[in-house]
Every structure is written in structure tokens, then in C-alpha cells.
mmCIF file of C-alpha atoms in Angstrom:
data_model
loop_
_atom_site.group_PDB
_atom_site.id
_atom_site.type_symbol
_atom_site.label_atom_id
_atom_site.label_comp_id
_atom_site.label_asym_id
_atom_site.label_seq_id
_atom_site.Cartn_x
_atom_site.Cartn_y
_atom_site.Cartn_z
ATOM 1 C CA MET A 540 -13.049 17.329 -3.895
ATOM 2 C CA SER A 541 -10.783 20.298 -3.448
ATOM 3 C CA ALA A 542 -11.540 23.254 -1.269
ATOM 4 C CA GLU A 543 -10.535 25.706 -3.988
ATOM 5 C CA ILE A 544 -12.108 24.515 -7.244
ATOM 6 C CA LYS A 545 -15.227 22.760 -8.271
ATOM 7 C CA ILE A 546 -14.358 19.950 -10.679
ATOM 8 C CA THR A 547 -16.588 19.995 -13.756
ATOM 9 C CA ASP A 548 -17.018 17.558 -16.644
ATOM 10 C CA LEU A 549 -14.712 19.758 -18.693
ATOM 11 C CA HIS A 550 -12.014 19.366 -16.064
ATOM 12 C CA LEU A 551 -12.455 15.601 -16.051
ATOM 13 C CA ASP A 552 -12.111 15.577 -19.852
ATOM 14 C CA VAL A 553 -8.896 17.539 -19.564
ATOM 15 C CA LEU A 554 -7.542 15.075 -17.005
ATOM 16 C CA LYS A 555 -8.546 12.257 -19.317
ATOM 17 C CA GLU A 556 -6.609 13.843 -22.151
ATOM 18 C CA ILE A 557 -3.599 14.148 -19.871
ATOM 19 C CA GLY A 558 -3.868 10.444 -19.124
ATOM 20 C CA ASN A 559 -4.225 9.684 -22.810
ATOM 21 C CA ILE A 560 -1.113 11.540 -23.802
ATOM 22 C CA GLY A 561 1.020 10.269 -20.963
ATOM 23 C CA SER A 562 0.038 6.666 -21.324
ATOM 24 C CA ALA A 563 0.329 6.692 -25.139
ATOM 25 C CA HIS A 564 3.972 7.606 -24.722
ATOM 26 C CA ALA A 565 4.488 5.004 -22.047
ATOM 27 C CA ALA A 566 2.888 2.328 -24.240
ATOM 28 C CA THR A 567 5.172 3.270 -27.139
ATOM 29 C CA SER A 568 8.224 2.987 -24.881
ATOM 30 C CA LEU A 569 7.070 -0.372 -23.656
ATOM 31 C CA SER A 570 6.418 -1.648 -27.216
ATOM 32 C CA GLN A 571 9.950 -0.686 -28.184
ATOM 33 C CA LEU A 572 11.480 -2.171 -25.080
ATOM 34 C CA LEU A 573 9.777 -5.528 -25.458
ATOM 35 C CA ASN A 574 9.561 -5.483 -29.228
ATOM 36 C CA ARG A 575 5.878 -6.288 -29.251
ATOM 37 C CA LYS A 576 2.734 -4.339 -29.802
ATOM 38 C CA ILE A 577 1.282 -2.934 -26.583
ATOM 39 C CA ASP A 578 -2.220 -1.538 -26.571
ATOM 40 C CA MET A 579 -3.281 1.302 -24.423
ATOM 41 C CA TYR A 580 -6.830 1.630 -23.201
ATOM 42 C CA VAL A 581 -8.319 5.060 -22.958
ATOM 43 C CA PRO A 582 -8.016 6.221 -19.416
ATOM 44 C CA ASN A 583 -10.819 6.294 -16.975
ATOM 45 C CA VAL A 584 -11.017 9.382 -14.918
ATOM 46 C CA GLN A 585 -13.126 8.782 -11.877
ATOM 47 C CA LEU A 586 -13.855 10.289 -8.544
ATOM 48 C CA VAL A 587 -13.773 7.297 -6.205
ATOM 49 C CA THR A 588 -13.559 6.511 -2.514
ATOM 50 C CA PHE A 589 -10.274 5.105 -1.250
ATOM 51 C CA ASP A 590 -11.804 1.652 -0.881
ATOM 52 C CA GLU A 591 -13.127 1.818 -4.449
ATOM 53 C CA MET A 592 -9.650 2.707 -5.624
ATOM 54 C CA PHE A 593 -8.253 -0.426 -3.971
ATOM 55 C CA ASP A 594 -10.936 -2.398 -5.790
ATOM 56 C CA LEU A 595 -9.785 -0.931 -9.129
ATOM 57 C CA ALA A 596 -6.394 -2.477 -8.440
ATOM 58 C CA GLY A 597 -7.786 -5.872 -7.431
ATOM 59 C CA GLY A 598 -8.864 -5.389 -3.795
ATOM 60 C CA ALA A 599 -7.119 -4.133 -0.632
ATOM 61 C CA ASP A 600 -5.842 -7.592 0.261
ATOM 62 C CA GLU A 601 -4.554 -8.643 -3.150
ATOM 63 C CA THR A 602 -0.787 -8.992 -3.525
ATOM 64 C CA ILE A 603 0.568 -7.014 -6.452
ATOM 65 C CA VAL A 604 3.763 -5.545 -7.817
ATOM 66 C CA GLY A 605 3.626 -1.788 -7.463
ATOM 67 C CA ILE A 606 5.994 0.891 -8.628
ATOM 68 C CA PHE A 607 5.474 4.157 -6.855
ATOM 69 C CA LEU A 608 6.928 7.597 -7.341
ATOM 70 C CA ARG A 609 6.192 11.105 -6.234
ATOM 71 C CA ILE A 610 5.825 13.963 -8.671
ATOM 72 C CA GLN A 611 7.359 17.271 -7.683
ATOM 73 C CA GLY A 612 7.848 20.636 -9.345
ATOM 74 C CA ASP A 613 5.058 22.925 -10.509
ATOM 75 C CA VAL A 614 2.579 20.237 -9.577
ATOM 76 C CA SER A 615 2.800 17.446 -7.037
ATOM 77 C CA GLY A 616 1.161 14.099 -6.768
ATOM 78 C CA SER A 617 1.653 10.361 -6.686
ATOM 79 C CA MET A 618 1.984 7.921 -9.498
ATOM 80 C CA PHE A 619 1.668 4.162 -9.472
ATOM 81 C CA PHE A 620 2.343 1.540 -12.074
ATOM 82 C CA MET A 621 0.720 -1.657 -10.902
ATOM 83 C CA LEU A 622 0.952 -5.162 -12.238
ATOM 84 C CA SER A 623 -0.370 -8.515 -11.182
ATOM 85 C CA ILE A 624 2.380 -10.838 -9.996
ATOM 86 C CA ASP A 625 1.899 -13.051 -13.048
ATOM 87 C CA CYS A 626 2.340 -10.066 -15.341
ATOM 88 C CA ALA A 627 5.431 -8.868 -13.539
ATOM 89 C CA ASN A 628 6.943 -12.342 -13.792
ATOM 90 C CA HIS A 629 6.087 -12.413 -17.487
ATOM 91 C CA PHE A 630 7.710 -9.002 -17.999
ATOM 92 C CA ILE A 631 10.876 -10.054 -16.274
ATOM 93 C CA ASN A 632 11.027 -13.269 -18.308
ATOM 94 C CA LEU A 633 10.783 -11.196 -21.475
ATOM 95 C CA LEU A 634 13.349 -8.666 -20.342
ATOM 96 C CA THR A 635 15.964 -10.931 -18.804
ATOM 97 C CA GLY A 636 15.232 -14.439 -20.045
ATOM 98 C CA GLU A 637 15.027 -15.602 -16.425
ATOM 99 C CA GLU A 638 12.301 -18.208 -16.597
ATOM 100 C CA SER A 639 12.349 -19.169 -12.936
ATOM 101 C CA PHE A 640 11.895 -15.657 -11.616
ATOM 102 C CA ASP A 641 8.780 -15.674 -9.474
ATOM 103 C CA PHE A 642 7.502 -12.961 -7.153
ATOM 104 C CA HIS A 643 4.926 -15.467 -5.860
ATOM 105 C CA ARG A 644 7.552 -17.627 -4.228
ATOM 106 C CA MET A 645 9.928 -14.747 -3.716
ATOM 107 C CA ASN A 646 12.259 -16.599 -6.038
ATOM 108 C CA VAL A 647 13.749 -13.315 -7.106
ATOM 109 C CA THR A 648 17.113 -12.155 -8.344
ATOM 110 C CA ASP A 649 18.743 -8.741 -8.258
ATOM 111 C CA ILE A 650 18.773 -8.540 -12.034
ATOM 112 C CA GLY A 651 15.057 -9.292 -12.157
ATOM 113 C CA ILE A 652 14.222 -6.679 -9.529
ATOM 114 C CA SER A 653 16.379 -4.051 -11.152
ATOM 115 C CA SER A 654 14.887 -4.710 -14.582
ATOM 116 C CA MET A 655 11.446 -4.235 -13.058
ATOM 117 C CA GLN A 656 12.589 -0.967 -11.502
ATOM 118 C CA GLU A 657 14.077 0.114 -14.797
ATOM 119 C CA LEU A 658 10.793 -0.658 -16.480
ATOM 120 C CA GLY A 659 9.065 1.566 -13.948
ATOM 121 C CA ASN A 660 11.615 4.283 -14.619
ATOM 122 C CA ILE A 661 11.123 4.174 -18.359
ATOM 123 C CA LEU A 662 7.338 4.019 -18.278
ATOM 124 C CA SER A 663 6.812 6.692 -15.673
ATOM 125 C CA GLY A 664 9.501 8.870 -17.253
ATOM 126 C CA SER A 665 7.890 8.766 -20.684
ATOM 127 C CA TYR A 666 4.442 9.284 -19.182
ATOM 128 C CA LEU A 667 5.520 12.330 -17.225
ATOM 129 C CA SER A 668 7.701 13.925 -19.884
ATOM 130 C CA ALA A 669 4.744 13.806 -22.283
ATOM 131 C CA LEU A 670 2.676 15.433 -19.592
ATOM 132 C CA SER A 671 5.285 18.102 -19.042
ATOM 133 C CA ASP A 672 5.500 18.874 -22.783
ATOM 134 C CA PHE A 673 1.745 19.082 -23.048
ATOM 135 C CA THR A 674 1.146 21.360 -20.085
ATOM 136 C CA GLY A 675 4.372 23.353 -20.146
ATOM 137 C CA LEU A 676 4.746 22.584 -16.439
ATOM 138 C CA LYS A 677 7.930 21.472 -14.750
ATOM 139 C CA ILE A 678 7.409 17.959 -13.486
ATOM 140 C CA HIS A 679 10.157 16.024 -11.735
ATOM 141 C CA PRO A 680 9.622 12.421 -10.778
ATOM 142 C CA THR A 681 11.427 10.966 -7.766
ATOM 143 C CA VAL A 682 13.258 7.677 -8.235
ATOM 144 C CA PRO A 683 10.584 4.973 -8.378
ATOM 145 C CA SER A 684 10.334 2.426 -5.570
ATOM 146 C CA LEU A 685 9.237 -1.122 -6.073
ATOM 147 C CA SER A 686 7.087 -3.008 -3.628
ATOM 148 C CA VAL A 687 5.480 -6.425 -3.739
ATOM 149 C CA ASP A 688 2.711 -6.177 -1.231
ATOM 150 C CA MET A 689 -0.993 -5.707 -0.596
ATOM 151 C CA VAL A 690 -2.871 -3.215 -2.785
ATOM 152 C CA GLY A 691 -4.197 -1.292 0.210
ATOM 153 C CA ALA A 692 -0.786 -0.994 1.824
ATOM 154 C CA ILE A 693 0.875 0.254 -1.357
ATOM 155 C CA ILE A 694 -1.778 2.681 -2.573
ATOM 156 C CA SER A 695 -2.673 4.198 0.782
ATOM 157 C CA PHE A 696 0.834 5.637 0.848
ATOM 158 C CA GLY A 697 -0.038 7.723 -2.196
ATOM 159 C CA LEU A 698 -3.284 8.893 -0.591
ATOM 160 C CA ILE A 699 -1.754 10.609 2.433
ATOM 161 C CA GLU A 700 -1.766 14.087 0.872
ATOM 162 C CA VAL A 701 -5.246 13.759 -0.587
ATOM 163 C CA SER A 702 -6.654 12.340 2.622
ATOM 164 C CA GLN A 703 -6.192 15.624 4.469
ATOM 165 C CA TYR A 704 -8.685 17.215 2.095
ATOM 166 C CA SER A 705 -11.113 14.500 1.189
ATOM 167 C CA ASP A 706 -12.259 10.903 1.453
ATOM 168 C CA GLU A 707 -12.369 10.649 -2.313
ATOM 169 C CA VAL A 708 -9.726 10.886 -4.984
ATOM 170 C CA ILE A 709 -9.621 11.579 -8.702
ATOM 171 C CA VAL A 710 -7.914 8.626 -10.320
ATOM 172 C CA ILE A 711 -6.542 8.882 -13.831
ATOM 173 C CA ASP A 712 -6.411 5.199 -14.645
ATOM 174 C CA THR A 713 -4.941 3.737 -17.827
ATOM 175 C CA GLU A 714 -4.795 0.120 -18.716
ATOM 176 C CA ILE A 715 -2.075 -1.219 -20.964
ATOM 177 C CA ARG A 716 -2.214 -4.629 -22.564
ATOM 178 C CA GLU A 717 -0.292 -6.765 -24.992
ATOM 179 C CA GLU A 718 -2.062 -6.852 -28.326
ATOM 180 C CA GLY A 719 -3.729 -10.044 -29.478
ATOM 181 C CA MET A 720 -3.169 -11.925 -26.256
ATOM 182 C CA LYS A 721 -5.801 -13.506 -24.114
ATOM 183 C CA TYR A 722 -6.695 -11.387 -21.130
ATOM 184 C CA SER A 723 -5.311 -13.923 -18.700
ATOM 185 C CA ASP A 724 -1.810 -14.268 -20.099
ATOM 186 C CA SER A 725 -1.310 -10.868 -21.603
ATOM 187 C CA ILE A 726 0.789 -8.095 -20.244
ATOM 188 C CA LYS A 727 -1.616 -5.984 -18.335
ATOM 189 C CA GLY A 728 -1.005 -3.111 -16.043
ATOM 190 C CA ASN A 729 -2.560 0.040 -14.671
ATOM 191 C CA PHE A 730 -1.180 3.504 -14.324
ATOM 192 C CA PHE A 731 -2.708 5.556 -11.566
ATOM 193 C CA LEU A 732 -2.001 9.256 -11.539
ATOM 194 C CA LEU A 733 -3.135 11.055 -8.387
ATOM 195 C CA PRO A 734 -2.487 14.783 -8.430
ATOM 196 C CA ASP A 735 -2.427 16.376 -4.969
ATOM 197 C CA PRO A 736 -5.536 18.522 -4.435
ATOM 198 C CA HIS A 737 -3.715 21.859 -4.537
ATOM 199 C CA SER A 738 -2.237 20.958 -7.962
ATOM 200 C CA TYR A 739 -5.546 20.890 -9.830
ATOM 201 C CA ALA A 740 -5.681 24.653 -10.138
ATOM 202 C CA THR A 741 -2.155 24.694 -11.621
ATOM 203 C CA ILE A 742 -2.954 21.967 -14.134
ATOM 204 C CA PHE A 743 -6.209 23.557 -15.270
ATOM 205 C CA GLN A 744 -4.639 26.982 -15.454
ATOM 206 C CA SER A 745 -1.799 25.727 -17.657
ATOM 207 C CA LEU A 746 -4.374 24.337 -20.088
ATOM 208 C CA GLY A 747 -6.616 27.377 -19.976
ATOM 209 C CA VAL A 748 -9.661 25.724 -18.445
ATOM 210 C CA LEU A 749 -9.770 27.420 -15.102
ATOM 211 C CA MET B 145 -25.723 -24.982 17.819
ATOM 212 C CA MET B 146 -22.958 -22.976 16.240
ATOM 213 C CA THR B 147 -23.992 -20.390 13.735
ATOM 214 C CA LYS B 148 -21.753 -19.520 10.837
ATOM 215 C CA THR B 149 -19.156 -16.936 11.743
ATOM 216 C CA GLU B 150 -19.688 -13.614 10.122
ATOM 217 C CA ILE B 151 -16.857 -11.249 9.227
ATOM 218 C CA VAL B 152 -17.465 -7.548 9.730
ATOM 219 C CA ARG B 153 -15.278 -5.585 7.330
ATOM 220 C CA VAL B 154 -13.715 -2.257 8.131
ATOM 221 C CA GLY B 155 -12.498 -0.112 5.218
ATOM 222 C CA ILE B 156 -9.836 2.570 5.226
ATOM 223 C CA SER B 157 -10.825 5.542 7.429
ATOM 224 C CA ASP B 158 -13.651 3.390 8.655
ATOM 225 C CA TRP B 159 -14.767 1.762 11.898
ATOM 226 C CA ASN B 160 -17.211 -0.752 13.266
ATOM 227 C CA ILE B 161 -17.939 -2.983 16.240
ATOM 228 C CA VAL B 162 -18.611 -6.667 16.667
ATOM 229 C CA LYS B 163 -20.110 -8.884 19.368
ATOM 230 C CA GLY B 164 -19.929 -12.599 20.080
ATOM 231 C CA ASN B 165 -19.823 -14.994 17.193
ATOM 232 C CA ALA B 166 -18.374 -12.767 14.503
ATOM 233 C CA THR B 167 -14.938 -11.427 13.715
ATOM 234 C CA ILE B 168 -13.866 -7.991 12.597
ATOM 235 C CA ARG B 169 -11.326 -7.459 9.852
ATOM 236 C CA THR B 170 -9.445 -4.808 7.923
ATOM 237 C CA ALA B 171 -7.280 -5.476 4.876
ATOM 238 C CA GLY B 172 -4.099 -4.001 3.468
ATOM 239 C CA LEU B 173 -2.844 -1.790 6.306
ATOM 240 C CA GLY B 174 0.325 -0.032 5.215
ATOM 241 C CA SER B 175 1.268 3.169 7.003
ATOM 242 C CA CYS B 176 -2.247 3.149 8.439
ATOM 243 C CA VAL B 177 -2.832 1.656 11.887
ATOM 244 C CA GLY B 178 -5.634 -0.708 12.829
ATOM 245 C CA ILE B 179 -6.694 -0.314 16.446
ATOM 246 C CA VAL B 180 -8.829 -2.893 18.219
ATOM 247 C CA LEU B 181 -10.489 -1.999 21.511
ATOM 248 C CA TYR B 182 -12.174 -4.848 23.359
ATOM 249 C CA ASP B 183 -13.804 -5.949 26.568
ATOM 250 C CA GLU B 184 -12.852 -9.609 26.871
ATOM 251 C CA PHE B 185 -15.576 -10.552 29.346
ATOM 252 C CA LYS B 186 -18.385 -8.837 27.497
ATOM 253 C CA LYS B 187 -17.059 -10.285 24.192
ATOM 254 C CA ILE B 188 -17.418 -6.985 22.455
ATOM 255 C CA ALA B 189 -14.793 -5.368 20.240
ATOM 256 C CA GLY B 190 -14.418 -2.425 17.919
ATOM 257 C CA MET B 191 -11.915 -1.607 15.205
ATOM 258 C CA VAL B 192 -10.873 1.638 13.574
ATOM 259 C CA HIS B 193 -8.534 1.927 10.549
ATOM 260 C CA ILE B 194 -6.830 5.306 10.862
ATOM 261 C CA MET B 195 -4.751 6.996 8.139
ATOM 262 C CA LEU B 196 -3.342 10.053 9.879
ATOM 263 C CA PRO B 197 -2.114 10.901 13.384
ATOM 264 C CA ASP B 198 -4.010 14.061 14.233
ATOM 265 C CA SER B 199 -7.306 15.679 13.249
ATOM 266 C CA SER B 200 -5.645 19.110 13.259
ATOM 267 C CA LEU B 201 -4.286 18.067 9.825
ATOM 268 C CA ASP B 202 -7.811 18.047 8.420
ATOM 269 C CA ARG B 203 -8.591 20.608 5.735
ATOM 270 C CA SER B 204 -11.866 19.176 4.472
ATOM 271 C CA ALA B 205 -15.298 20.688 4.701
ATOM 272 C CA ARG B 206 -16.562 17.897 6.928
ATOM 273 C CA ILE B 207 -14.204 15.831 9.012
ATOM 274 C CA ASN B 208 -14.281 12.045 8.926
ATOM 275 C CA HIS B 209 -13.451 11.209 12.537
ATOM 276 C CA ALA B 210 -12.426 7.635 11.738
ATOM 277 C CA LYS B 211 -9.497 8.905 9.646
ATOM 278 C CA TYR B 212 -7.486 10.269 12.578
ATOM 279 C CA ALA B 213 -5.904 8.602 15.614
ATOM 280 C CA ASP B 214 -7.154 11.178 18.115
ATOM 281 C CA THR B 215 -10.789 11.406 17.015
ATOM 282 C CA GLY B 216 -11.132 7.798 15.773
ATOM 283 C CA ILE B 217 -10.015 6.026 18.942
ATOM 284 C CA TYR B 218 -12.049 8.303 21.178
ATOM 285 C CA MET B 219 -15.166 7.804 19.068
ATOM 286 C CA LEU B 220 -14.679 4.031 19.095
ATOM 287 C CA MET B 221 -14.321 4.005 22.873
ATOM 288 C CA GLU B 222 -17.555 5.968 23.275
ATOM 289 C CA LEU B 223 -19.417 3.609 20.951
ATOM 290 C CA LEU B 224 -18.159 0.540 22.832
ATOM 291 C CA LYS B 225 -19.301 2.075 26.114
ATOM 292 C CA SER B 226 -22.760 2.770 24.731
ATOM 293 C CA GLU B 227 -22.955 -0.830 23.472
ATOM 294 C CA GLY B 228 -22.141 -2.360 26.844
ATOM 295 C CA GLY B 229 -18.338 -2.363 26.970
ATOM 296 C CA ARG B 230 -17.062 -1.361 30.405
ATOM 297 C CA PRO B 231 -14.670 1.582 30.148
ATOM 298 C CA MET B 232 -12.301 0.332 32.875
ATOM 299 C CA SER B 233 -12.033 -3.080 31.181
ATOM 300 C CA LEU B 234 -11.185 -1.914 27.687
ATOM 301 C CA LYS B 235 -7.922 -3.164 26.272
ATOM 302 C CA ALA B 236 -6.208 -2.524 22.957
ATOM 303 C CA LYS B 237 -4.335 -4.421 20.278
ATOM 304 C CA ILE B 238 -2.769 -2.512 17.434
ATOM 305 C CA ALA B 239 -1.096 -3.297 14.100
ATOM 306 C CA GLY B 240 0.248 -1.395 11.102
ATOM 307 C CA GLY B 241 2.301 1.767 10.795
ATOM 308 C CA ALA B 242 4.710 0.342 8.245
ATOM 309 C CA GLN B 243 7.080 2.417 6.181
ATOM 310 C CA MET B 244 6.113 1.068 2.779
ATOM 311 C CA PHE B 245 8.595 3.040 0.727
ATOM 312 C CA GLN B 246 12.031 4.325 1.562
ATOM 313 C CA TYR B 247 11.750 8.041 1.200
ATOM 314 C CA GLY B 248 12.609 10.105 4.211
ATOM 315 C CA SER B 249 12.499 13.740 3.171
ATOM 316 C CA THR B 250 9.213 15.061 4.492
ATOM 317 C CA ASP B 251 6.900 14.386 7.405
ATOM 318 C CA THR B 252 4.326 12.837 5.117
ATOM 319 C CA LEU B 253 6.732 10.118 4.188
ATOM 320 C CA ARG B 254 7.340 9.217 7.827
ATOM 321 C CA ILE B 255 3.634 8.797 8.323
ATOM 322 C CA GLY B 256 3.747 5.165 9.555
ATOM 323 C CA PRO B 257 5.913 5.845 12.629
ATOM 324 C CA ARG B 258 4.005 9.058 13.344
ATOM 325 C CA ASN B 259 0.731 7.152 13.273
ATOM 326 C CA ILE B 260 2.048 4.589 15.775
ATOM 327 C CA GLU B 261 3.271 7.318 18.141
ATOM 328 C CA ALA B 262 -0.051 9.130 17.961
ATOM 329 C CA VAL B 263 -2.069 5.967 18.593
ATOM 330 C CA LYS B 264 0.009 5.110 21.657
ATOM 331 C CA GLN B 265 -0.292 8.612 22.999
ATOM 332 C CA VAL B 266 -4.083 8.631 22.630
ATOM 333 C CA LEU B 267 -4.408 5.206 24.267
ATOM 334 C CA ARG B 268 -2.200 6.336 27.141
ATOM 335 C CA ARG B 269 -4.347 9.406 27.613
ATOM 336 C CA LEU B 270 -7.502 7.287 27.670
ATOM 337 C CA ALA B 271 -5.775 4.831 30.074
ATOM 338 C CA ILE B 272 -6.392 1.885 27.758
ATOM 339 C CA PRO B 273 -3.532 -0.661 28.008
ATOM 340 C CA ILE B 274 -1.959 -2.065 24.834
ATOM 341 C CA ILE B 275 -1.943 -5.844 25.291
ATOM 342 C CA ALA B 276 -0.235 -6.671 21.987
ATOM 343 C CA GLU B 277 1.096 -4.912 18.926
ATOM 344 C CA ASP B 278 2.599 -5.722 15.563
ATOM 345 C CA THR B 279 3.784 -2.384 14.247
ATOM 346 C CA GLY B 280 6.463 -0.802 12.103
ATOM 347 C CA GLY B 281 8.583 -2.590 9.541
ATOM 348 C CA SER B 282 7.971 -2.286 5.823
ATOM 349 C CA LYS B 283 5.220 -4.802 5.091
ATOM 350 C CA GLY B 284 1.493 -4.469 4.639
ATOM 351 C CA ARG B 285 -0.815 -6.268 7.059
ATOM 352 C CA THR B 286 -4.316 -7.696 7.092
ATOM 353 C CA ILE B 287 -5.749 -8.129 10.567
ATOM 354 C CA GLU B 288 -8.739 -9.950 12.013
ATOM 355 C CA PHE B 289 -9.930 -9.913 15.605
ATOM 356 C CA ASP B 290 -12.046 -12.540 17.278
ATOM 357 C CA PRO B 291 -13.889 -11.158 20.324
ATOM 358 C CA THR B 292 -14.543 -14.651 21.730
ATOM 359 C CA THR B 293 -10.809 -15.406 22.062
ATOM 360 C CA SER B 294 -9.459 -11.814 22.136
ATOM 361 C CA MET B 295 -6.865 -12.903 19.569
ATOM 362 C CA LEU B 296 -5.724 -10.703 16.718
ATOM 363 C CA SER B 297 -4.597 -12.576 13.627
ATOM 364 C CA VAL B 298 -2.016 -10.700 11.553
ATOM 365 C CA ARG B 299 -1.208 -11.714 7.996
ATOM 366 C CA THR B 300 1.621 -10.323 5.890
ATOM 367 C CA VAL B 301 2.582 -11.168 2.305
ATOM 368 C CA ASN B 302 4.654 -14.341 1.937
ATOM 369 C CA SER B 303 4.533 -15.409 5.551
ATOM 370 C CA GLU B 304 2.323 -17.466 7.829
ATOM 371 C CA PRO B 305 -0.349 -15.572 9.766
ATOM 372 C CA LYS B 306 0.486 -15.002 13.413
ATOM 373 C CA GLU B 307 -1.762 -14.485 16.422
ATOM 374 C CA ILE B 308 -1.071 -11.782 18.937
#
């Protein structure tokens, strides 16, 4: 993976714990925001090829709603919060009461878009501040950008840094879901955290596993 | 009798070639560029899906040539020649190089335009003319090339596919 360190099972467990903590906070924020119980599924930490990563998000060609931000500070990397279009529409209905909002038909309003962006802000902010508390590292997110486009087009942007080192990437993937709902009509989303290769050493060092 | 058309898929940082009654396709190009080289009389075409402009950026233990504009296009040209494509007849169609997100601070974030520039420079150096392109903008693209018609179909989200 990285030129400098060999990633062991212990390292993967540590990354998994990072995902756990971050996404638990994000799920709590989301539960409060929507006033319903949101479940968080234990993150998967996997070393995957870029094409496999697209498949995790539904396939390179699939249209999704993606919120992307860069992480800067002591560590750098990319973060994505990805939702199916149906889920994003559902979210926006819940947040704004706009029933006709539909990313499918691009029947979108400014208030809907900005509530989606705000959602991205809140979720990524709570995820990353938990991470910062846990590791003691300074982590600054950039302002999140929203894009409704193909999975491959959105995610490949976050792979530029990694791609100079490798054809594979460690994905810290968390699934969040609305409790008690059927899979098809529940709120479901994925967080992908992709640390840049040179940041692994910093992360592991801060947690005493290097 | 017509046989069923097969689609050859090209992944990210990947390449392949196709002859006759099959098409070649890559999905979800963002800042990446898809380059098709073809010989329209021999009905042979190749596609490479590059991520980065220049192989000098590579810091891996073993370089994947299909990832970079300079190495990927050259390698594809050589493969087409060895499979019967005539070097003087090769033409190119290109698509991709979008700016998916609006950050402009570092070079990395201007990767789409840099990829397009690099691709054009390499093609110029190899004296391969660009017959058509659909590049830039801020939308992802899925492209499919048919070597029997030399047409490149370009699909973007929420609009009708176009042929270039």
C-alpha cells in the first residue's frame, strides 16, 4: 500500500475503530437532526482496487448523490458521504417538507440543495471532530461540495493522491440506516474515509501502534 | 448472420482493444480521460482510461502504465500496431477531464484540465489526429466506442447520449 509502512491486521483494526468512533458521532447527529433512530453499521476496513471501490458505492456508472470534502491538517485525505438518489430525496423531504424535490428529474430547489449540503456539513463535522478528539490530531475539513453524478466520476476525484502510490486504497466504510425500516425505503448511506498514503504513519503514531 | 455484440469493459487505470463486432466501454469518467485510438479501415480500436497526466508523478513500487497519459497512450498505440492497426492510419477520440468539484487551490484539484492538456500533447507527439472530443465541464461521462462505425457514444447524467 504505502511505500513507508507495512499495514498489518492491527493497523486495520485501529482504522476500524477510527471509523467506529467517527460514524457513531455522525449517526447521533443525524438521529437528533431528523428526530428518528439511525443505526450505524460497524465499518468495513478493506484494501480494495479502485474499481472495487466503485462497486461498493453501487458501480462506476450509477448516479448517486455524493458529498465530498478534503481533510487537511496533521493528516490529509478525502471523505465522502454517499447516498442513493432515493435516499437523498427522502432526507430532503424530512428536512424541508418539500415532497416534490427529486434529484432524479433534477426537480431541485435551492433550499433542498442547501439542506443536503448542511447535512453533509453536520455529518462530516461530527465524524471528524470525534476523530480529532480520539487521535489528538488537528483535522480541518474543507467546505463540503455536493455532486449528483456517476459514482466513478465522483470517487475518482478523491483517489488522485492515492493513485500516485498505488492501485489500491484502504477504504473505511460505514453504513448508516434508519432503524426498523425496510432496506429499500430506509435512510441508507455510506461514509468513505480515504486517508492519503503519507498520513498512515501519523495516524498510527498518534495511537501508539507504529 | 449477425452475432450478438459484445461489450469489452475498461476499468479505471485500465486498457483493452476490440475488433469488429464488439464495442469498448468505460464508465464514470470524471477528471480521468478516456482515449480511443482506432484504425477505421481495419476496424480495430483500443481504449485507455488514464487518471494522471504524467508517469513522473508515480511513486509506487511498480508502475501501472495505463494510469498515465504519457505511458498509457504510447502502450496502447504499440498494442494496436502489433494487432494489425496501421500506425499512419490511427486516429483518436477523447472524452473526460471534467472538474468535478470546485476547489482550485492545488494542482491536484486541477487534475481534469491537466489530464486533457497532457493527452493532447502526447497525441501531438505521436502524430495521431484528434477527430472528436468531449472534454472539460463538470459532469461525469460514460463512453462507448464502436469500431465498425468509428462513433464514440458519450453519456452524461440527466441528458441524452450523444455521438461524436
